[in-house]
Amino acid sequence: MRIALIQNHPLFGEVENNINRLLTLIESVDADLYILPELCFTGYQFVSREEVARLAVPPDGAVIGWFRQIAKERNVSIAFGYPELSPEGSYNAAMVVTPDGRDLRYRKTHLFYREKEFFLPGDSGFGVIEWNGLRIGLAVCFDWYFPESFRTLALKGADIIAHCSNLVMPYCQQADLTRALENRVYIATANRVGTEDRGGEALTFTGGSVLVSPRGEYLLTLPKEEEVVMVAEIDIALAREKKINRYNDIIADRRPEFYNG
Ligand code: ACM
């Protein structure tokens, strides 16, 4: 199973150009599952709820249809972050589309910084979709800061966590080593690059996307500033083996009766 991490540099608000660029990046390599950043075709730094609503798209609309179409044509799955338009407001969302026409939808649980002004808090909970024998879980950026996010996905059976990100702090790529090890799952953090300077504040995104194995090793580390795609092979069986020796199984050995804070 080949995993492609896509690290892009969207230009704020240029949806069609950004999507065309993403499709070109997808077509530039052969893989089975492509993982793209958070808000991958709009840019990140919104300045009002109205602006989000103008650029947000419905999950069953034409824009998401482009991703569904390329998944079908290439017989691949694609995970990506986007602003989801809904009747009650906009969500910072992510989706996995599979070539057989199914999808997994997720609304970001832990909103970061000014996202709290512009997006509704996600209400979907964490989910997993199985495709080609691979169980894919979804998370978005700041979710990583809360260990319960990736733990919940591991308990729900995820082999790989597609972690669509727009990181501005430098910690996640290192923290992923621990998160992968403690859950014995693959973690794919697809981050963006570039700087956005809107609403009187400049944010620089940290790039350096990583794919980490259940043994806590980097399989891919992307550069910090370039738009780039990289591919690595994963072994699903490694994520299913939760035993670390004859005595210890890191899921079965949990003692949840002692974990209530
Ligand atoms: C983030 O959640 N985009 C940092």
XYZ file of N, CA and C and ligand atoms in Angstrom:
787
model
N 0.852 -1.196 0.000
C 0.000 0.000 0.000
C 0.887 1.245 0.000
N 0.744 2.083 -1.047
C 1.619 3.266 -1.173
C 0.884 4.533 -0.723
N 1.551 5.270 0.154
C 0.957 6.490 0.710
C 1.705 7.695 0.144
N 0.953 8.649 -0.413
C 1.567 9.894 -0.908
C 1.202 11.044 0.029
N 2.224 11.772 0.457
C 1.994 12.993 1.242
C 2.147 14.176 0.305
N 1.130 15.012 0.258
C 1.181 16.196 -0.606
C 1.319 17.436 0.263
N 2.354 18.209 -0.018
C 2.617 19.447 0.730
C 2.487 20.593 -0.270
N 1.437 21.395 -0.123
C 1.197 22.428 -1.143
C 1.316 23.838 -0.582
N 1.205 24.808 -1.484
C 1.257 26.226 -1.129
C 0.063 26.907 -1.785
N -1.125 26.792 -1.160
C -2.293 27.416 -1.781
C -2.199 28.932 -1.724
N -2.791 29.590 -2.714
C -2.889 31.056 -2.687
C -4.288 31.400 -2.199
N -4.383 32.273 -1.192
C -5.659 32.464 -0.510
C -6.783 32.832 -1.484
N -7.855 32.051 -1.428
C -9.076 32.356 -2.180
C -9.078 31.905 -3.625
N -7.925 31.429 -4.141
C -7.856 31.037 -5.565
C -8.206 29.555 -5.727
N -9.483 29.256 -5.462
C -9.914 27.862 -5.336
C -9.594 27.035 -6.579
N -9.962 27.549 -7.746
C -9.801 26.738 -8.952
C -8.309 26.493 -9.258
N -7.506 27.568 -9.164
C -6.053 27.402 -9.385
C -5.450 26.429 -8.387
N -5.851 26.558 -7.122
C -5.287 25.685 -6.089
C -5.666 24.231 -6.342
N -6.906 24.004 -6.764
C -7.326 22.617 -7.029
C -6.589 22.070 -8.245
N -6.443 22.869 -9.286
C -5.713 22.392 -10.471
C -4.288 22.002 -10.098
N -3.673 22.813 -9.258
C -2.296 22.523 -8.813
C -2.263 21.207 -8.013
N -3.265 21.042 -7.121
C -3.321 19.810 -6.322
C -3.505 18.591 -7.224
N -4.360 18.729 -8.238
C -4.590 17.591 -9.135
C -3.313 17.263 -9.907
N -2.557 18.293 -10.292
C -1.272 18.059 -10.967
C -0.301 17.329 -10.027
N -0.280 17.747 -8.768
C 0.613 17.085 -7.802
C 0.197 15.621 -7.622
N -1.114 15.374 -7.547
C -1.594 13.988 -7.405
C -1.150 13.163 -8.611
N -1.284 13.748 -9.801
C -0.964 12.988 -11.022
C 0.542 12.789 -11.210
N 1.355 13.499 -10.419
C 2.813 13.420 -10.625
C 3.443 12.166 -10.017
N 2.711 11.435 -9.177
C 3.277 10.217 -8.565
C 2.227 9.116 -8.534
N 2.695 7.866 -8.461
C 1.791 6.718 -8.321
C 1.693 6.339 -6.857
N 0.475 6.297 -6.336
C 0.260 5.855 -4.963
C -1.163 5.313 -4.861
N -1.518 4.781 -3.689
C -2.881 4.272 -3.473
C -3.719 5.274 -2.693
N -3.129 5.853 -1.645
C -3.832 6.844 -0.816
C -3.023 8.137 -0.832
N -3.685 9.229 -1.208
C -3.051 10.559 -1.242
C -3.590 11.366 -0.068
N -2.696 11.980 0.702
C -3.125 12.761 1.862
C -2.687 14.208 1.659
N -3.669 15.115 1.735
C -3.475 16.535 1.430
C -3.667 17.341 2.718
N -3.212 18.600 2.734
C -3.330 19.416 3.950
C -4.770 19.837 4.303
N -4.869 20.496 5.450
C -6.101 21.152 5.926
C -6.448 22.302 4.960
N -7.723 22.587 4.766
C -8.187 23.745 3.959
C -7.321 23.892 2.702
N -7.146 22.754 2.011
C -6.053 22.657 1.033
C -6.284 23.475 -0.242
N -7.531 23.867 -0.527
C -7.717 24.630 -1.770
C -8.228 26.050 -1.556
N -8.368 26.474 -0.286
C -8.835 27.853 -0.044
C -7.757 28.744 0.541
N -6.795 28.157 1.284
C -5.948 28.935 2.172
C -6.569 28.913 3.554
N -5.829 29.466 4.531
C -6.174 29.256 5.947
C -6.749 30.475 6.642
N -6.134 31.651 6.340
C -6.354 32.781 7.237
C -7.580 33.609 6.856
N -8.725 33.103 7.216
C -9.970 33.826 6.949
C -10.068 35.033 7.881
N -10.828 36.041 7.442
C -10.949 37.238 8.284
C -12.389 37.498 8.741
N -13.354 36.696 8.273
C -14.727 36.862 8.740
C -15.509 35.573 8.449
N -16.626 35.429 9.151
C -17.514 34.280 8.871
C -18.075 34.352 7.460
N -18.313 35.592 7.002
C -18.881 35.773 5.657
C -17.878 35.290 4.603
N -16.600 35.579 4.837
C -15.582 35.142 3.878
C -15.509 33.615 3.850
N -15.579 32.984 5.024
C -15.583 31.509 5.045
C -16.776 30.999 4.243
N -17.953 31.588 4.517
C -19.173 31.105 3.849
C -19.072 31.252 2.328
N -18.363 32.298 1.863
C -18.221 32.525 0.420
C -17.323 31.470 -0.230
N -16.313 30.986 0.516
C -15.363 30.028 -0.071
C -15.671 28.574 0.316
N -16.564 28.387 1.308
C -16.877 27.020 1.748
C -17.745 26.322 0.707
N -17.664 24.986 0.699
C -18.408 24.203 -0.300
C -19.150 23.057 0.395
N -20.292 22.646 -0.176
C -21.021 21.517 0.415
C -20.330 20.190 0.073
N -20.455 19.197 0.956
C -19.741 17.919 0.726
C -20.212 17.170 -0.512
N -21.427 17.459 -0.984
C -21.935 16.753 -2.174
C -21.925 17.629 -3.424
N -21.212 18.763 -3.372
C -21.248 19.699 -4.492
C -20.189 19.432 -5.559
N -20.111 20.388 -6.511
C -19.251 20.216 -7.693
C -17.765 20.217 -7.345
N -17.356 21.068 -6.397
C -15.918 21.167 -6.087
C -15.407 19.846 -5.505
N -16.130 19.310 -4.533
C -15.713 18.014 -3.966
C -15.839 16.933 -5.047
N -16.749 17.151 -5.988
C -16.911 16.216 -7.103
C -15.633 16.040 -7.912
N -14.802 17.112 -8.006
C -13.533 16.976 -8.739
C -12.624 15.943 -8.063
N -12.625 15.946 -6.724
C -11.802 14.961 -6.007
C -12.370 13.550 -6.193
N -13.703 13.460 -6.131
C -14.330 12.133 -6.324
C -13.991 11.587 -7.718
N -14.019 12.472 -8.708
C -13.784 12.054 -10.096
C -12.345 11.551 -10.282
N -11.394 12.275 -9.725
C -9.991 11.848 -9.906
C -9.726 10.568 -9.124
N -10.387 10.405 -7.975
C -10.240 9.156 -7.205
C -10.727 7.981 -8.050
N -11.868 8.190 -8.726
C -12.458 7.120 -9.536
C -11.578 6.832 -10.753
N -11.183 7.901 -11.464
C -10.388 7.727 -12.688
C -9.068 7.014 -12.416
N -8.446 7.340 -11.274
C -7.109 6.788 -10.983
C -7.157 5.570 -10.067
N -8.386 5.203 -9.618
C -8.557 4.085 -8.691
C -7.702 4.256 -7.435
N -7.856 5.445 -6.832
C -7.090 5.775 -5.626
C -8.051 6.395 -4.605
N -7.578 6.508 -3.373
C -8.337 7.260 -2.364
C -7.603 8.555 -2.055
N -8.371 9.583 -1.683
C -7.786 10.904 -1.421
C -8.377 11.445 -0.115
N -7.492 11.883 0.786
C -7.928 12.543 2.033
C -7.524 14.009 1.933
N -8.440 14.909 2.274
C -8.136 16.337 2.123
C -8.985 17.152 3.095
N -8.458 18.340 3.439
C -9.197 19.257 4.297
C -9.844 20.350 3.467
N -11.031 20.812 3.884
C -11.762 21.844 3.137
C -12.739 22.535 4.083
N -13.194 23.750 3.734
C -14.229 24.386 4.533
C -15.597 23.898 4.065
N -16.332 23.315 4.997
C -17.628 22.714 4.641
C -18.761 23.701 4.913
N -19.539 23.953 3.892
C -20.707 24.829 4.008
C -21.896 23.985 4.444
N -22.559 24.430 5.518
C -23.771 23.716 5.950
C -24.822 24.764 6.297
N -26.090 24.358 6.408
C -27.150 25.345 6.678
C -26.907 26.119 7.979
N -26.266 25.494 8.979
C -26.104 26.185 10.272
C -24.822 27.017 10.342
N -23.927 26.903 9.352
C -22.669 27.646 9.375
C -21.597 26.833 8.682
N -20.317 27.210 8.891
C -19.223 26.514 8.202
C -18.398 25.723 9.208
N -17.911 24.579 8.749
C -17.033 23.733 9.553
C -15.666 23.652 8.884
N -14.617 23.556 9.703
C -13.305 23.194 9.202
C -13.337 21.668 9.108
N -13.396 21.141 7.899
C -13.737 19.731 7.708
C -12.652 18.994 6.934
N -12.767 17.680 6.913
C -11.903 16.849 6.077
C -12.735 15.690 5.563
N -12.234 15.078 4.497
C -12.972 13.979 3.877
C -11.988 12.993 3.269
N -12.365 11.720 3.269
C -11.664 10.733 2.433
C -12.653 10.316 1.362
N -12.249 10.404 0.082
C -13.090 9.860 -0.988
C -12.407 8.621 -1.554
N -13.220 7.576 -1.802
C -12.687 6.320 -2.329
C -13.157 6.150 -3.780
N -12.466 5.334 -4.570
C -12.820 5.238 -5.999
C -14.154 4.551 -6.245
N -14.649 3.823 -5.227
C -15.944 3.165 -5.379
C -17.101 4.073 -4.948
N -16.813 5.373 -4.792
C -17.889 6.346 -4.582
C -18.282 6.568 -3.128
N -17.558 5.951 -2.185
C -17.892 6.174 -0.770
C -17.068 7.341 -0.231
N -17.430 7.794 0.985
C -16.595 8.801 1.634
C -16.689 8.695 3.143
N -15.699 9.296 3.808
C -15.708 9.485 5.259
C -15.649 10.986 5.486
N -16.563 11.502 6.298
C -16.623 12.955 6.547
C -16.265 13.248 7.994
N -15.525 14.310 8.187
C -15.084 14.668 9.549
C -15.105 16.189 9.694
N -15.533 16.655 10.872
C -15.527 18.093 11.184
C -14.595 18.304 12.371
N -13.616 19.186 12.174
C -12.520 19.367 13.149
C -13.053 19.563 14.575
N -12.564 18.710 15.465
C -13.041 18.704 16.846
C -12.435 19.851 17.650
N -11.122 20.063 17.494
C -10.422 21.046 18.325
C -9.996 22.233 17.454
N -10.775 23.300 17.509
C -10.456 24.479 16.694
C -9.281 25.234 17.299
N -8.415 25.778 16.423
C -7.187 26.460 16.842
C -7.338 27.963 16.682
N -6.983 28.723 17.711
C -6.788 30.175 17.616
C -8.012 30.854 16.984
N -7.847 31.683 15.961
C -8.978 32.469 15.435
C -10.000 31.624 14.658
N -9.677 30.334 14.424
C -10.709 29.465 13.831
C -11.978 29.518 14.675
N -11.797 29.738 16.001
C -12.975 29.771 16.897
C -13.916 30.919 16.552
N -13.401 31.957 15.886
C -14.263 33.080 15.486
C -15.057 32.763 14.227
N -14.501 31.877 13.388
C -15.039 31.755 12.025
C -15.725 30.419 11.720
N -15.372 29.375 12.490
C -15.940 28.043 12.217
C -16.763 27.559 13.407
N -17.715 26.671 13.117
C -18.451 25.995 14.191
C -17.584 24.848 14.715
N -17.662 24.546 16.019
C -16.906 23.393 16.534
C -17.442 22.094 15.926
N -16.547 21.234 15.510
C -16.948 19.991 14.840
C -17.822 19.129 15.726
N -18.818 18.484 15.104
C -19.768 17.660 15.860
C -19.849 16.238 15.312
N -18.899 15.875 14.426
C -18.992 14.551 13.781
C -18.401 13.440 14.643
N -17.473 13.786 15.537
C -16.681 12.752 16.197
C -15.686 12.161 15.199
N -14.815 11.296 15.716
C -13.749 10.711 14.882
C -14.247 9.433 14.212
N -13.877 9.242 12.959
C -14.353 8.065 12.226
C -13.260 7.400 11.415
N -13.581 6.189 10.958
C -12.637 5.358 10.187
C -13.385 4.787 8.991
N -12.710 4.723 7.838
C -13.288 4.079 6.651
C -12.305 3.016 6.171
N -12.839 1.871 5.723
C -11.956 0.810 5.221
C -11.998 0.796 3.702
N -10.815 0.771 3.102
C -10.713 0.687 1.639
C -9.500 -0.163 1.293
N -9.697 -1.162 0.424
C -8.593 -2.033 0.002
C -7.869 -2.658 1.190
N -8.601 -2.987 2.246
C -7.990 -3.612 3.425
C -7.306 -2.640 4.360
N -7.327 -1.340 4.034
C -6.680 -0.324 4.890
C -7.761 0.469 5.622
N -7.621 0.584 6.936
C -8.584 1.368 7.711
C -8.000 2.763 7.934
N -8.670 3.737 7.341
C -8.164 5.123 7.336
C -8.980 5.949 8.328
N -8.299 6.603 9.266
C -8.964 7.519 10.191
C -8.609 8.950 9.815
N -9.464 9.899 10.196
C -9.241 11.309 9.821
C -9.092 12.188 11.067
N -8.132 13.129 10.992
C -7.998 14.167 12.016
C -7.510 15.418 11.313
N -7.736 16.571 11.937
C -7.295 17.838 11.334
C -6.405 18.590 12.315
N -5.218 18.877 11.874
C -4.229 19.734 12.518
C -4.258 19.717 14.053
N -4.776 20.770 14.702
C -4.661 20.950 16.152
C -5.220 19.768 16.955
N -6.000 18.905 16.330
C -6.468 17.687 17.003
C -5.297 16.913 17.606
N -4.100 17.025 16.987
C -2.952 16.241 17.459
C -2.592 16.581 18.902
N -2.907 17.824 19.319
C -2.482 18.303 20.634
C -3.214 17.572 21.755
N -4.321 16.914 21.394
C -5.167 16.227 22.359
C -4.968 14.729 22.140
N -4.264 14.026 23.051
C -3.931 12.612 22.808
C -5.171 11.746 22.592
N -6.303 12.219 23.134
C -7.550 11.447 22.973
C -7.949 11.314 21.502
N -7.552 12.281 20.660
C -7.979 12.242 19.245
C -7.430 10.988 18.557
N -6.094 10.855 18.576
C -5.482 9.727 17.864
C -5.768 8.418 18.601
N -5.878 8.475 19.945
C -6.216 7.262 20.710
C -7.603 6.771 20.301
N -8.550 7.694 20.177
C -9.907 7.302 19.787
C -9.888 6.637 18.412
N -9.118 7.218 17.480
C -9.047 6.625 16.140
C -8.399 5.242 16.198
N -7.378 5.082 17.034
C -6.743 3.761 17.176
C -7.733 2.758 17.767
N -8.496 3.183 18.781
C -9.475 2.273 19.394
C -10.583 1.918 18.408
N -10.841 2.819 17.447
C -11.853 2.525 16.419
C -11.271 1.697 15.283
N -9.995 1.337 15.377
C -9.418 0.397 14.420
C -8.605 1.018 13.305
N -8.292 2.318 13.372
C -7.499 2.933 12.292
C -6.117 2.266 12.179
N -5.706 2.001 10.940
C -4.319 1.571 10.676
C -3.448 2.792 10.417
N -4.051 3.784 9.769
C -3.326 5.020 9.440
C -4.236 6.205 9.771
N -3.641 7.246 10.329
C -4.385 8.475 10.591
C -3.961 9.499 9.539
N -4.922 9.865 8.701
C -4.685 10.912 7.702
C -4.910 12.238 8.428
N -3.817 12.950 8.675
C -3.835 14.134 9.538
C -3.589 15.360 8.655
N -4.694 15.951 8.199
C -4.629 17.086 7.266
C -4.316 18.341 8.079
N -3.205 19.017 7.761
C -2.714 20.057 8.675
C -2.326 21.349 7.981
N -2.404 22.426 8.772
C -1.826 23.747 8.436
C -1.100 24.191 9.697
N 0.007 23.547 10.004
C 0.685 23.768 11.292
C 1.460 25.078 11.294
N 1.354 25.808 12.415
C 2.154 27.030 12.562
C 3.121 26.921 13.741
N 2.967 25.879 14.550
C 3.913 25.626 15.652
C 4.825 24.466 15.233
N 6.018 24.355 15.844
C 6.995 23.387 15.354
C 6.938 22.001 16.008
N 5.943 21.711 16.857
C 6.037 20.514 17.714
C 5.463 19.229 17.131
N 4.479 19.346 16.274
C 3.677 18.167 15.914
C 4.510 17.069 15.249
N 5.423 17.490 14.350
C 6.159 16.484 13.583
C 6.966 15.569 14.509
N 7.438 16.116 15.645
C 8.135 15.279 16.643
C 7.142 14.507 17.498
N 6.058 15.174 17.888
C 5.054 14.520 18.738
C 4.447 13.309 18.030
N 4.384 13.359 16.693
C 3.825 12.238 15.933
C 4.566 10.928 16.220
N 5.872 11.017 16.503
C 6.633 9.791 16.799
C 6.025 9.096 18.012
N 5.706 9.876 19.034
C 5.122 9.310 20.262
C 3.691 8.864 20.031
N 2.911 9.703 19.343
C 1.517 9.342 19.076
C 1.424 8.032 18.276
N 2.350 7.860 17.320
C 2.343 6.628 16.505
C 2.734 5.431 17.364
N 3.744 5.618 18.188
C 4.246 4.532 19.032
C 3.201 4.128 20.066
N 2.570 5.109 20.719
C 1.643 4.773 21.811
C 0.355 4.146 21.288
N 0.075 4.339 20.005
C -1.137 3.748 19.418
C -0.829 2.633 18.423
N 0.447 2.443 18.099
C 0.871 1.475 17.071
C 0.064 1.667 15.791
N 0.062 2.896 15.297
C -0.604 3.215 14.025
C 0.371 4.021 13.156
N 0.090 4.069 11.868
C 0.786 5.007 10.984
C 0.138 6.379 11.146
N 0.955 7.417 11.166
C 0.426 8.782 11.163
C 1.012 9.521 9.958
N 0.108 10.106 9.167
C 0.528 10.873 7.994
C 0.091 12.318 8.213
N 1.031 13.171 8.583
C 0.734 14.594 8.767
C 1.104 15.321 7.479
N 0.076 15.696 6.713
C 0.302 16.440 5.460
C 0.117 17.919 5.781
N 1.205 18.652 5.729
C 1.201 20.055 6.142
C 1.401 20.938 4.917
N 1.072 22.216 5.019
C 1.293 23.137 3.903
C 2.535 23.986 4.158
N 2.932 24.745 3.152
C 4.046 25.691 3.297
C 3.547 27.093 2.943
N 4.432 28.081 3.132
C 4.122 29.451 2.731
C 3.691 30.310 3.913
N 3.512 31.613 3.617
C 3.079 32.582 4.630
C 1.805 33.243 4.138
N 0.863 33.458 5.045
C -0.320 34.264 4.726
C -0.301 35.474 5.642
N -0.602 36.640 5.097
C -0.592 37.880 5.875
C -1.941 38.559 5.635
N -2.903 38.240 6.509
C -4.254 38.774 6.317
C -4.799 39.218 7.677
N -5.673 40.184 7.682
C -6.291 40.631 8.932
C -5.274 41.181 9.921
N -4.150 41.711 9.412
C -3.180 42.349 10.291
C -2.240 41.390 11.002
N -2.168 40.135 10.523
C -1.283 39.155 11.174
C -0.698 38.219 10.115
N 0.605 37.956 10.230
C 1.237 37.017 9.288
C 1.410 35.662 9.971
N 1.021 34.608 9.263
C 1.224 33.240 9.768
C 2.103 32.493 8.775
N 3.147 31.834 9.282
C 4.004 31.011 8.426
C 3.781 29.545 8.775
N 3.521 28.764 7.750
C 3.223 27.339 7.939
C 4.522 26.548 7.859
N 4.615 25.489 8.691
C 5.928 24.893 8.963
C 6.340 23.763 8.013
N 5.503 23.411 7.039
C 5.897 22.350 6.095
C 6.376 21.117 6.852
N 7.444 20.484 6.320
C 8.039 19.355 7.051
C 7.059 18.224 7.305
N 6.174 17.962 6.342
C 5.196 16.870 6.488
C 5.916 15.562 6.787
N 5.256 14.695 7.565
C 5.901 13.426 7.938
C 4.932 12.258 7.811
N 5.520 11.099 7.478
C 4.813 9.814 7.608
C 5.593 9.022 8.635
N 4.894 8.584 9.698
C 5.547 7.886 10.814
C 4.977 6.477 10.913
N 5.834 5.507 11.226
C 5.402 4.107 11.316
C 4.928 3.780 12.733
N 4.206 2.647 12.901
C 3.778 2.231 14.244
C 4.956 1.958 15.177
N 6.152 1.837 14.643
C 7.344 1.660 15.490
C 7.994 2.981 15.868
N 7.343 4.085 15.508
C 7.878 5.396 15.869
C 9.083 5.802 15.034
N 9.062 5.420 13.731
C 10.170 5.823 12.826
C 9.594 6.703 11.717
N 10.397 7.685 11.284
C 9.979 8.467 10.117
C 10.156 7.626 8.856
N 9.098 7.482 8.076
C 9.202 6.855 6.753
C 9.380 7.922 5.684
N 8.813 9.110 5.950
C 8.989 10.259 5.049
C 9.169 11.515 5.896
N 10.077 12.378 5.493
C 10.153 13.737 6.079
C 10.340 14.697 4.904
N 9.386 15.569 4.721
C 9.405 16.481 3.583
C 10.129 17.779 3.976
N 10.601 18.540 2.988
C 11.314 19.785 3.319
C 10.379 20.828 3.946
N 10.987 21.854 4.532
C 10.192 22.820 5.313
C 9.507 23.897 4.452
N 10.014 24.146 3.244
C 9.495 25.309 2.509
C 8.987 25.024 1.107
N 9.211 23.811 0.599
C 8.869 23.561 -0.813
C 7.519 22.878 -0.971
N 6.881 23.171 -2.089
C 5.720 22.400 -2.493
C 6.242 21.094 -3.086
N 5.819 19.945 -2.548
C 6.433 18.693 -2.950
C 5.502 17.514 -2.624
N 5.710 16.393 -3.320
C 4.983 15.148 -3.043
C 5.999 14.058 -2.791
N 5.776 13.221 -1.779
C 6.644 12.054 -1.574
C 5.790 10.839 -1.254
N 6.325 9.673 -1.623
C 5.557 8.424 -1.501
C 6.368 7.399 -0.715
N 5.683 6.628 0.148
C 6.326 5.505 0.838
C 5.342 4.343 0.929
N 5.902 3.163 1.029
C 5.117 1.921 1.154
C 4.865 1.656 2.636
N 3.649 1.225 2.973
C 3.407 0.815 4.360
C 2.940 -0.639 4.393
N 3.148 -1.277 5.550
C 2.733 -2.661 5.779
C 1.596 -2.620 6.807
N 0.374 -2.894 6.348
C -0.798 -2.751 7.232
C -0.663 -3.643 8.468
N -0.073 -4.836 8.287
C 0.023 -5.799 9.400
C 0.729 -5.191 10.613
N 1.661 -4.300 10.352
C 2.419 -3.689 11.457
C 1.504 -2.859 12.367
N 0.484 -2.257 11.783
C -0.442 -1.444 12.580
C -1.480 -2.305 13.304
N -1.628 -3.553 12.870
C -2.618 -4.434 13.526
C -1.995 -5.139 14.719
N -0.657 -5.190 14.783
C 0.046 -5.901 15.857
C 0.236 -4.963 17.043
N -0.612 -5.122 18.053
C -0.554 -4.219 19.210
C 0.299 -4.808 20.337
N 0.781 -6.049 20.137
C 1.664 -6.648 21.150
C 3.084 -6.131 20.950
N 3.755 -5.750 22.068
C 5.142 -5.309 21.938
C 6.122 -6.324 22.525
N 5.591 -7.333 23.239
C 6.384 -8.477 23.702
C 5.397 -9.572 24.105
N 5.863 -10.640 24.713
C 4.983 -11.757 25.055
C 3.896 -11.364 26.056
N 4.169 -10.321 26.862
C 3.268 -9.978 27.956
C 2.393 -8.760 27.692
N 2.894 -7.876 26.834
C 2.228 -6.565 26.726
C 1.586 -6.311 25.379
N 0.300 -5.965 25.469
C -0.469 -5.519 24.310
C -0.923 -4.108 24.672
N -0.506 -3.119 23.884
C -0.687 -1.734 24.334
C -2.156 -1.270 24.300
N -2.998 -2.040 23.673
C -4.437 -1.716 23.743
C -5.095 -2.554 24.858
N -4.841 -3.864 24.847
C -5.477 -4.738 25.845
C -5.007 -4.413 27.271
N -3.801 -3.887 27.412
C -3.256 -3.597 28.757
C -3.732 -2.275 29.346
N -4.528 -1.547 28.603
C -5.020 -0.274 29.157
C -5.850 -0.530 30.416
N -5.842 0.439 31.348
C -6.635 0.319 32.579
C -7.563 1.532 32.684
N -8.568 1.588 31.815
C -9.391 2.797 31.757
C -10.077 3.134 33.082
N -10.251 2.120 33.952
C -10.901 2.413 35.248
C -10.065 3.354 36.099
N -8.757 3.497 35.758
C -7.890 4.395 36.521
C -7.588 5.700 35.775
N -8.234 5.897 34.635
C -7.886 7.063 33.812
C -8.856 8.237 33.985
N -9.829 8.106 34.883
C -10.794 9.221 34.998
C -10.186 10.356 35.811
N -10.101 11.532 35.188
C -9.421 12.684 35.793
C -10.239 13.301 36.896
C -4.135 24.393 13.164
O -4.942 23.704 13.783
N -4.338 24.727 11.900
C -2.888 24.836 13.786
